[in-house]
Each structure stands twice: as C-alpha cells, then as structure tokens.
C-alpha cells in the first residue's frame, strides 16, 4: 500500500531533513530572510545524507550534484527576490535611505536648487549647439557650397562652377 511505503521509506528519510532545517532556522533568526532557500537546502541535505552513498557525497554542494546541473541547464533558476536576499538590517537601511531621499527632495530649498540646475543645463545645451553650428559654418568654404549643390545635382543641372568651366572652354578657340 502507498501509506506503508510512505511510512517505511519516505518519512524516515525526510523527517530528519526537516528537523535539521527547523533547527537552523530557530538558531539563526536572520536565516529566515537571508539567503536560505529551503528547497535547495533540503535537496543538498538529502543528497549528502543518502545512506547508500554517504561517504562519497559529504563534500558535495548543490551546484555539484549531477541531476541538479542537468535541471539548471534546461531551466536556470531565477535569482531570489530582493526581500529574501536582504537581511532585516539591510532592508531597514534601504527603506530609510529611500524615505530620507524623498523627504529631502520635497524641501523647498532643494526644489529651487534643482530648478536652477535645470536652467543652467538648458543654457549650456543652447550654448553648445550654437558653438557647434558656428564651427560647422566656419569650416564650409564657397567652393564646398558650389561642389555640393544638392538641388542642382538632383535635378540634373550643372552648378555655376561647372557652367563657367564650359563657357571658358567654348570661348577658347581651338589651336
């Protein structure tokens, strides 16, 4: 019967694992919120403490277990959520920093200072764009404008420089 198999095979193996896990959690309260993933811990514990292979597997860690490697190769495990990775102290510090930052940004002096910075940044952008435009216009010569007459090239017309060159050639008598 299935209940007999459960009582004889599964429970004697799993109950010591659960008891050990509860001892760890009771001893260290921070373990509840820290990096303990209980399912991963139980897989590692059961693999290490398998009565058939106990001596060979004592130093094995979760990522060294062959079937875990195969499973993770097919479906990588998502990282633990932030609330499970942080200790209570780290979470409190993070929350306090967020609240203090929000309160500081609401201060009238800070808001006026931020507005001044935004005005200076927009003025700097205007000055930079004007300077870049000036440099580009200063670099362009008259010959560049004649050579790059896009409208005339598009419509198949010759530029003024090309027309003058042809006129000069026509005016010159053959020798």
PDB file of C-alpha atoms in Angstrom:
ATOM      1  CA  UNK A   1       0.000   0.000   0.000  1.00  0.00           C
ATOM      2  CA  UNK A   2       1.143   3.562  -0.649  1.00  0.00           C
ATOM      3  CA  UNK A   3       0.811   4.575   3.004  1.00  0.00           C
ATOM      4  CA  UNK A   4       3.127   1.784   4.082  1.00  0.00           C
ATOM      5  CA  UNK A   5       5.725   2.881   1.539  1.00  0.00           C
ATOM      6  CA  UNK A   6       5.364   6.445   2.810  1.00  0.00           C
ATOM      7  CA  UNK A   7       5.849   5.384   6.439  1.00  0.00           C
ATOM      8  CA  UNK A   8       8.686   2.952   5.781  1.00  0.00           C
ATOM      9  CA  UNK A   9      10.689   4.685   3.053  1.00  0.00           C
ATOM     10  CA  UNK A  10       9.968   8.381   2.723  1.00  0.00           C
ATOM     11  CA  UNK A  11       9.269   9.660   6.231  1.00  0.00           C
ATOM     12  CA  UNK A  12      12.404   8.183   7.873  1.00  0.00           C
ATOM     13  CA  UNK A  13      14.459   9.988   5.220  1.00  0.00           C
ATOM     14  CA  UNK A  14      12.634  13.315   5.001  1.00  0.00           C
ATOM     15  CA  UNK A  15      11.814  13.928   8.692  1.00  0.00           C
ATOM     16  CA  UNK A  16      15.462  14.249   9.827  1.00  0.00           C
ATOM     17  CA  UNK A  17      15.985  16.717   6.983  1.00  0.00           C
ATOM     18  CA  UNK A  18      13.014  18.860   8.040  1.00  0.00           C
ATOM     19  CA  UNK A  19      14.105  18.699  11.715  1.00  0.00           C
ATOM     20  CA  UNK A  20      17.611  19.878  10.805  1.00  0.00           C
ATOM     21  CA  UNK A  21      16.214  22.711   8.704  1.00  0.00           C
ATOM     22  CA  UNK A  22      13.982  23.861  11.575  1.00  0.00           C
ATOM     23  CA  UNK A  23      16.941  23.777  13.988  1.00  0.00           C
ATOM     24  CA  UNK A  24      18.940  26.019  11.670  1.00  0.00           C
ATOM     25  CA  UNK A  25      16.068  28.475  11.332  1.00  0.00           C
ATOM     26  CA  UNK A  26      15.469  28.571  15.105  1.00  0.00           C
ATOM     27  CA  UNK A  27      19.165  29.115  15.875  1.00  0.00           C
ATOM     28  CA  UNK A  28      19.641  31.967  13.456  1.00  0.00           C
ATOM     29  CA  UNK A  29      16.627  34.242  13.034  1.00  0.00           C
ATOM     30  CA  UNK A  30      18.332  36.122  10.198  1.00  0.00           C
ATOM     31  CA  UNK A  31      18.391  32.884   8.200  1.00  0.00           C
ATOM     32  CA  UNK A  32      14.677  33.330   7.586  1.00  0.00           C
ATOM     33  CA  UNK A  33      15.260  36.429   5.475  1.00  0.00           C
ATOM     34  CA  UNK A  34      18.773  35.771   4.299  1.00  0.00           C
ATOM     35  CA  UNK A  35      19.991  33.530   1.519  1.00  0.00           C
ATOM     36  CA  UNK A  36      18.384  30.280   2.685  1.00  0.00           C
ATOM     37  CA  UNK A  37      16.272  28.684   0.016  1.00  0.00           C
ATOM     38  CA  UNK A  38      14.763  25.823   1.993  1.00  0.00           C
ATOM     39  CA  UNK A  39      14.019  23.604  -1.004  1.00  0.00           C
ATOM     40  CA  UNK A  40      17.590  23.879  -2.288  1.00  0.00           C
ATOM     41  CA  UNK A  41      18.909  23.242   1.213  1.00  0.00           C
ATOM     42  CA  UNK A  42      16.766  20.100   1.555  1.00  0.00           C
ATOM     43  CA  UNK A  43      17.929  18.731  -1.824  1.00  0.00           C
ATOM     44  CA  UNK A  44      21.535  19.213  -0.783  1.00  0.00           C
ATOM     45  CA  UNK A  45      20.960  17.678   2.665  1.00  0.00           C
ATOM     46  CA  UNK A  46      19.150  14.627   1.305  1.00  0.00           C
ATOM     47  CA  UNK A  47      21.788  14.077  -1.384  1.00  0.00           C
ATOM     48  CA  UNK A  48      24.624  14.309   1.150  1.00  0.00           C
ATOM     49  CA  UNK A  49      22.936  12.081   3.705  1.00  0.00           C
ATOM     50  CA  UNK A  50      21.803   9.298   1.396  1.00  0.00           C
ATOM     51  CA  UNK A  51      22.629   6.131   3.382  1.00  0.00           C
ATOM     52  CA  UNK A  52      23.808   4.301   0.258  1.00  0.00           C
ATOM     53  CA  UNK A  53      26.403   6.924  -0.754  1.00  0.00           C
ATOM     54  CA  UNK A  54      27.050   8.903   2.451  1.00  0.00           C
ATOM     55  CA  UNK A  55      30.883   8.822   2.397  1.00  0.00           C
ATOM     56  CA  UNK A  56      31.184   9.790  -1.275  1.00  0.00           C
ATOM     57  CA  UNK A  57      28.870  12.802  -1.078  1.00  0.00           C
ATOM     58  CA  UNK A  58      29.791  14.549   2.174  1.00  0.00           C
ATOM     59  CA  UNK A  59      31.505  17.483   0.488  1.00  0.00           C
ATOM     60  CA  UNK A  60      29.007  17.924  -2.353  1.00  0.00           C
ATOM     61  CA  UNK A  61      27.280  21.256  -2.765  1.00  0.00           C
ATOM     62  CA  UNK A  62      24.029  21.882  -4.568  1.00  0.00           C
ATOM     63  CA  UNK A  63      25.574  23.026  -7.857  1.00  0.00           C
ATOM     64  CA  UNK A  64      27.911  19.982  -7.906  1.00  0.00           C
ATOM     65  CA  UNK A  65      25.049  17.466  -7.876  1.00  0.00           C
ATOM     66  CA  UNK A  66      24.731  15.929 -11.377  1.00  0.00           C
ATOM     67  CA  UNK A  67      20.929  15.907 -11.650  1.00  0.00           C
ATOM     68  CA  UNK A  68      20.765  19.497 -10.401  1.00  0.00           C
ATOM     69  CA  UNK A  69      23.231  20.528 -13.110  1.00  0.00           C
ATOM     70  CA  UNK A  70      21.039  18.893 -15.762  1.00  0.00           C
ATOM     71  CA  UNK A  71      17.901  20.603 -14.464  1.00  0.00           C
ATOM     72  CA  UNK A  72      19.586  24.005 -14.241  1.00  0.00           C
ATOM     73  CA  UNK A  73      20.977  23.596 -17.762  1.00  0.00           C
ATOM     74  CA  UNK A  74      17.432  23.190 -19.088  1.00  0.00           C
ATOM     75  CA  UNK A  75      15.700  25.676 -16.790  1.00  0.00           C
ATOM     76  CA  UNK A  76      18.004  28.140 -14.999  1.00  0.00           C
ATOM     77  CA  UNK A  77      16.868  29.088 -11.543  1.00  0.00           C
ATOM     78  CA  UNK A  78      15.639  32.649 -11.141  1.00  0.00           C
ATOM     79  CA  UNK A  79      17.526  34.694  -8.547  1.00  0.00           C
ATOM     80  CA  UNK A  80      15.920  35.063  -5.167  1.00  0.00           C
ATOM     81  CA  UNK A  81      13.729  38.146  -4.797  1.00  0.00           C
ATOM     82  CA  UNK A  82      15.318  41.125  -3.094  1.00  0.00           C
ATOM     83  CA  UNK A  83      13.227  40.737   0.065  1.00  0.00           C
ATOM     84  CA  UNK A  84      14.691  37.253   0.555  1.00  0.00           C
ATOM     85  CA  UNK A  85      18.298  38.269  -0.178  1.00  0.00           C
ATOM     86  CA  UNK A  86      18.413  41.207   2.244  1.00  0.00           C
ATOM     87  CA  UNK A  87      18.748  40.860   5.983  1.00  0.00           C
ATOM     88  CA  UNK A  88      16.345  42.831   8.139  1.00  0.00           C
ATOM     89  CA  UNK A  89      19.047  45.412   8.843  1.00  0.00           C
ATOM     90  CA  UNK A  90      19.891  45.875   5.156  1.00  0.00           C
ATOM     91  CA  UNK A  91      16.197  46.174   4.276  1.00  0.00           C
ATOM     92  CA  UNK A  92      15.689  48.794   7.002  1.00  0.00           C
ATOM     93  CA  UNK A  93      18.676  50.795   5.738  1.00  0.00           C
ATOM     94  CA  UNK A  94      17.368  50.671   2.172  1.00  0.00           C
ATOM     95  CA  UNK A  95      13.897  51.843   3.231  1.00  0.00           C
ATOM     96  CA  UNK A  96      15.315  54.636   5.399  1.00  0.00           C
ATOM     97  CA  UNK A  97      17.510  55.872   2.555  1.00  0.00           C
ATOM     98  CA  UNK A  98      14.518  55.989   0.219  1.00  0.00           C
ATOM     99  CA  UNK A  99      12.355  57.872   2.708  1.00  0.00           C
ATOM    100  CA  UNK A 100      15.109  60.351   3.563  1.00  0.00           C
ATOM    101  CA  UNK A 101      15.766  60.996  -0.122  1.00  0.00           C
ATOM    102  CA  UNK A 102      12.076  61.599  -0.765  1.00  0.00           C
ATOM    103  CA  UNK A 103      11.817  63.989   2.192  1.00  0.00           C
ATOM    104  CA  UNK A 104      14.905  65.890   1.061  1.00  0.00           C
ATOM    105  CA  UNK A 105      13.538  66.277  -2.471  1.00  0.00           C
ATOM    106  CA  UNK A 106      10.315  67.758  -1.069  1.00  0.00           C
ATOM    107  CA  UNK A 107      12.208  70.553   0.734  1.00  0.00           C
ATOM    108  CA  UNK A 108      11.595  73.995  -0.847  1.00  0.00           C
ATOM    109  CA  UNK A 109      15.290  74.914  -0.873  1.00  0.00           C
ATOM    110  CA  UNK A 110      16.214  71.685  -2.621  1.00  0.00           C
ATOM    111  CA  UNK A 111      13.471  72.149  -5.228  1.00  0.00           C
ATOM    112  CA  UNK A 112      14.610  75.708  -6.036  1.00  0.00           C
ATOM    113  CA  UNK A 113      18.207  74.478  -6.284  1.00  0.00           C
ATOM    114  CA  UNK A 114      17.144  71.705  -8.681  1.00  0.00           C
ATOM    115  CA  UNK A 115      15.283  74.245 -10.844  1.00  0.00           C
ATOM    116  CA  UNK A 116      18.426  76.408 -11.037  1.00  0.00           C
ATOM    117  CA  UNK A 117      20.451  73.403 -12.123  1.00  0.00           C
ATOM    118  CA  UNK A 118      17.910  72.569 -14.849  1.00  0.00           C
ATOM    119  CA  UNK A 119      18.048  76.172 -16.165  1.00  0.00           C
ATOM    120  CA  UNK A 120      21.857  76.086 -16.241  1.00  0.00           C
ATOM    121  CA  UNK A 121      21.825  72.749 -18.051  1.00  0.00           C
ATOM    122  CA  UNK A 122      19.390  74.029 -20.702  1.00  0.00           C
ATOM    123  CA  UNK A 123      21.504  77.188 -21.135  1.00  0.00           C
ATOM    124  CA  UNK A 124      24.624  75.050 -21.541  1.00  0.00           C
ATOM    125  CA  UNK A 125      22.881  72.974 -24.228  1.00  0.00           C
ATOM    126  CA  UNK A 126      21.910  76.122 -26.148  1.00  0.00           C
ATOM    127  CA  UNK A 127      25.459  77.495 -25.957  1.00  0.00           C
ATOM    128  CA  UNK A 128      26.932  74.168 -27.065  1.00  0.00           C
ATOM    129  CA  UNK A 129      24.586  73.858 -30.049  1.00  0.00           C
ATOM    130  CA  UNK A 130      25.323  77.460 -31.115  1.00  0.00           C
ATOM    131  CA  UNK A 131      29.073  76.850 -30.860  1.00  0.00           C
ATOM    132  CA  UNK A 132      28.878  73.620 -32.866  1.00  0.00           C
ATOM    133  CA  UNK A 133      26.794  75.355 -35.532  1.00  0.00           C
ATOM    134  CA  UNK A 134      29.321  78.199 -35.725  1.00  0.00           C
ATOM    135  CA  UNK A 135      32.208  75.727 -36.122  1.00  0.00           C
ATOM    136  CA  UNK A 136      30.411  73.899 -38.921  1.00  0.00           C
ATOM    137  CA  UNK A 137      29.570  77.130 -40.768  1.00  0.00           C
ATOM    138  CA  UNK A 138      33.139  78.404 -40.358  1.00  0.00           C
ATOM    139  CA  UNK A 139      34.535  75.198 -41.858  1.00  0.00           C
ATOM    140  CA  UNK A 140      32.421  75.479 -45.013  1.00  0.00           C
ATOM    141  CA  UNK A 141      34.021  77.424 -47.894  1.00  0.00           C
ATOM    142  CA  UNK A 142      32.444  78.814 -51.054  1.00  0.00           C
ATOM    143  CA  UNK A 143      33.896  76.023 -53.159  1.00  0.00           C
ATOM    144  CA  UNK A 144      32.353  73.462 -50.828  1.00  0.00           C
ATOM    145  CA  UNK A 145      28.965  75.038 -51.367  1.00  0.00           C
ATOM    146  CA  UNK A 146      29.374  75.017 -55.140  1.00  0.00           C
ATOM    147  CA  UNK A 147      30.609  71.422 -55.236  1.00  0.00           C
ATOM    148  CA  UNK A 148      27.802  70.217 -53.038  1.00  0.00           C
ATOM    149  CA  UNK A 149      24.907  71.895 -54.732  1.00  0.00           C
ATOM    150  CA  UNK A 150      22.438  69.156 -53.926  1.00  0.00           C
ATOM    151  CA  UNK A 151      19.420  70.712 -55.613  1.00  0.00           C
ATOM    152  CA  UNK A 152      21.202  71.112 -58.929  1.00  0.00           C
ATOM    153  CA  UNK A 153      22.603  67.603 -58.757  1.00  0.00           C
ATOM    154  CA  UNK A 154      19.156  66.217 -58.004  1.00  0.00           C
ATOM    155  CA  UNK A 155      17.512  67.942 -60.946  1.00  0.00           C
ATOM    156  CA  UNK A 156      20.391  67.179 -63.304  1.00  0.00           C
ATOM    157  CA  UNK A 157      21.516  70.776 -63.620  1.00  0.00           C
ATOM    158  CA  UNK A 158      25.135  71.759 -63.535  1.00  0.00           C
ATOM    159  CA  UNK A 159      26.474  74.019 -60.843  1.00  0.00           C
ATOM    160  CA  UNK A 160      27.698  77.539 -61.578  1.00  0.00           C
ATOM    161  CA  UNK A 161      31.347  76.487 -61.391  1.00  0.00           C
ATOM    162  CA  UNK A 162      30.808  73.718 -63.959  1.00  0.00           C
ATOM    163  CA  UNK A 163      28.912  76.072 -66.281  1.00  0.00           C
ATOM    164  CA  UNK A 164      31.684  78.675 -66.079  1.00  0.00           C
ATOM    165  CA  UNK A 165      34.230  76.000 -66.901  1.00  0.00           C
ATOM    166  CA  UNK A 166      32.255  75.002 -70.016  1.00  0.00           C
ATOM    167  CA  UNK A 167      31.817  78.606 -71.057  1.00  0.00           C
ATOM    168  CA  UNK A 168      35.530  79.201 -70.782  1.00  0.00           C
ATOM    169  CA  UNK A 169      36.203  76.107 -72.842  1.00  0.00           C
ATOM    170  CA  UNK A 170      33.740  77.218 -75.527  1.00  0.00           C
ATOM    171  CA  UNK A 171      35.164  80.730 -75.660  1.00  0.00           C
ATOM    172  CA  UNK A 172      38.694  79.433 -76.133  1.00  0.00           C
ATOM    173  CA  UNK A 173      39.346  78.929 -79.864  1.00  0.00           C
ATOM    174  CA  UNK A 174      40.938  75.679 -80.947  1.00  0.00           C
ATOM    175  CA  UNK A 175      44.613  75.904 -81.965  1.00  0.00           C
TER     176      UNK A 175
END
